[in-house]
Amino acid sequence: TNATVVVNIINALPSVSNLTLEDKEKVEAARNSYNALSNDGKTFVNNLNVLETLEEKRTNLKLLHSGKTYTVTEIAKELGMTAKELNKKLHDMRIQYRSGGTWVLYSGYDDKGYTVQKQSELDNGEVIYYAKWTEEGRRFILDLFENK
């Protein structure tokens, strides 16, 4: 039955603890499949609470990560390495290079929204520039090393 298909779609979704922003389409597809059922069909979907919990978590993830940026140290910690090690590996992989004391992405990566340039003024009035990674950049790095 169609209800069985929807139950299976919901069961195939990632667990709440493994849900990421990239799972948006899967969660939306499950919701659309459920909404397309007749009212009678909906009564046979015994795992709707799972879908609702995932939708709530996805909303919270969106709020948590929208506009958040990360230092290379934060991302390196997630991977069990130091910032220096991660920067060197990204350099060796020809993803970034050093320019004027700042890490800059090579072309091919620089237009993907992976980093944003920030600036700070030191106590002595000197302005320094540095890169911070966006959520997209963080996911890119984590995926790079997950697949190694």
PDB file of N, CA, C and O in Angstrom, residues 97-104 117 126-131:
ATOM      1  N   TYR A  97      46.073  28.199   0.089  1.00  0.00           N
ATOM      2  CA  TYR A  97      47.469  28.625   0.136  1.00  0.00           C
ATOM      3  C   TYR A  97      47.560  29.878   1.002  1.00  0.00           C
ATOM      4  O   TYR A  97      46.561  30.525   1.288  1.00  0.00           O
ATOM      5  N   ARG A  98      48.776  30.178   1.430  1.00  0.00           N
ATOM      6  CA  ARG A  98      48.999  31.333   2.294  1.00  0.00           C
ATOM      7  C   ARG A  98      49.328  32.565   1.468  1.00  0.00           C
ATOM      8  O   ARG A  98      50.138  32.517   0.565  1.00  0.00           O
ATOM      9  N   SER A  99      48.675  33.664   1.789  1.00  0.00           N
ATOM     10  CA  SER A  99      48.933  34.931   1.110  1.00  0.00           C
ATOM     11  C   SER A  99      48.892  36.039   2.159  1.00  0.00           C
ATOM     12  O   SER A  99      47.850  36.260   2.777  1.00  0.00           O
ATOM     13  N   GLY A 100      50.010  36.701   2.358  1.00  0.00           N
ATOM     14  CA  GLY A 100      50.063  37.797   3.328  1.00  0.00           C
ATOM     15  C   GLY A 100      49.650  37.373   4.723  1.00  0.00           C
ATOM     16  O   GLY A 100      48.985  38.120   5.435  1.00  0.00           O
ATOM     17  N   GLY A 101      50.027  36.165   5.118  1.00  0.00           N
ATOM     18  CA  GLY A 101      49.714  35.701   6.463  1.00  0.00           C
ATOM     19  C   GLY A 101      48.305  35.150   6.626  1.00  0.00           C
ATOM     20  O   GLY A 101      47.906  34.773   7.717  1.00  0.00           O
ATOM     21  N   THR A 102      47.520  35.100   5.560  1.00  0.00           N
ATOM     22  CA  THR A 102      46.146  34.609   5.615  1.00  0.00           C
ATOM     23  C   THR A 102      46.002  33.416   4.677  1.00  0.00           C
ATOM     24  O   THR A 102      46.565  33.407   3.586  1.00  0.00           O
ATOM     25  N   TRP A 103      45.245  32.417   5.109  1.00  0.00           N
ATOM     26  CA  TRP A 103      44.945  31.294   4.227  1.00  0.00           C
ATOM     27  C   TRP A 103      43.852  31.717   3.250  1.00  0.00           C
ATOM     28  O   TRP A 103      42.843  32.273   3.651  1.00  0.00           O
ATOM     29  N   VAL A 104      44.075  31.439   1.957  1.00  0.00           N
ATOM     30  CA  VAL A 104      43.147  31.817   0.888  1.00  0.00           C
ATOM     31  C   VAL A 104      42.857  30.564   0.063  1.00  0.00           C
ATOM     32  O   VAL A 104      43.746  29.742  -0.161  1.00  0.00           O
ATOM     33  N   GLN A 117      35.904  36.258   4.736  1.00  0.00           N
ATOM     34  CA  GLN A 117      37.046  37.001   5.271  1.00  0.00           C
ATOM     35  C   GLN A 117      36.563  37.900   6.399  1.00  0.00           C
ATOM     36  O   GLN A 117      35.553  38.579   6.264  1.00  0.00           O
ATOM     37  N   GLU A 126      46.612  48.020  14.594  1.00  0.00           N
ATOM     38  CA  GLU A 126      46.840  47.259  13.361  1.00  0.00           C
ATOM     39  C   GLU A 126      45.602  46.423  13.035  1.00  0.00           C
ATOM     40  O   GLU A 126      44.987  45.839  13.920  1.00  0.00           O
ATOM     41  N   VAL A 127      45.217  46.392  11.766  1.00  0.00           N
ATOM     42  CA  VAL A 127      44.077  45.597  11.329  1.00  0.00           C
ATOM     43  C   VAL A 127      44.611  44.298  10.730  1.00  0.00           C
ATOM     44  O   VAL A 127      45.499  44.312   9.888  1.00  0.00           O
ATOM     45  N   ILE A 128      44.073  43.180  11.211  1.00  0.00           N
ATOM     46  CA  ILE A 128      44.467  41.884  10.659  1.00  0.00           C
ATOM     47  C   ILE A 128      43.260  41.250   9.971  1.00  0.00           C
ATOM     48  O   ILE A 128      42.123  41.484  10.356  1.00  0.00           O
ATOM     49  N   TYR A 129      43.529  40.470   8.930  1.00  0.00           N
ATOM     50  CA  TYR A 129      42.491  39.778   8.167  1.00  0.00           C
ATOM     51  C   TYR A 129      42.679  38.276   8.347  1.00  0.00           C
ATOM     52  O   TYR A 129      43.808  37.786   8.427  1.00  0.00           O
ATOM     53  N   TYR A 130      41.577  37.570   8.422  1.00  0.00           N
ATOM     54  CA  TYR A 130      41.651  36.121   8.564  1.00  0.00           C
ATOM     55  C   TYR A 130      40.388  35.513   7.962  1.00  0.00           C
ATOM     56  O   TYR A 130      39.378  36.189   7.786  1.00  0.00           O
ATOM     57  N   ALA A 131      40.480  34.219   7.653  1.00  0.00           N
ATOM     58  CA  ALA A 131      39.343  33.509   7.064  1.00  0.00           C
ATOM     59  C   ALA A 131      38.636  32.703   8.145  1.00  0.00           C
ATOM     60  O   ALA A 131      39.269  32.170   9.047  1.00  0.00           O
TER      61      ALA A 131
END
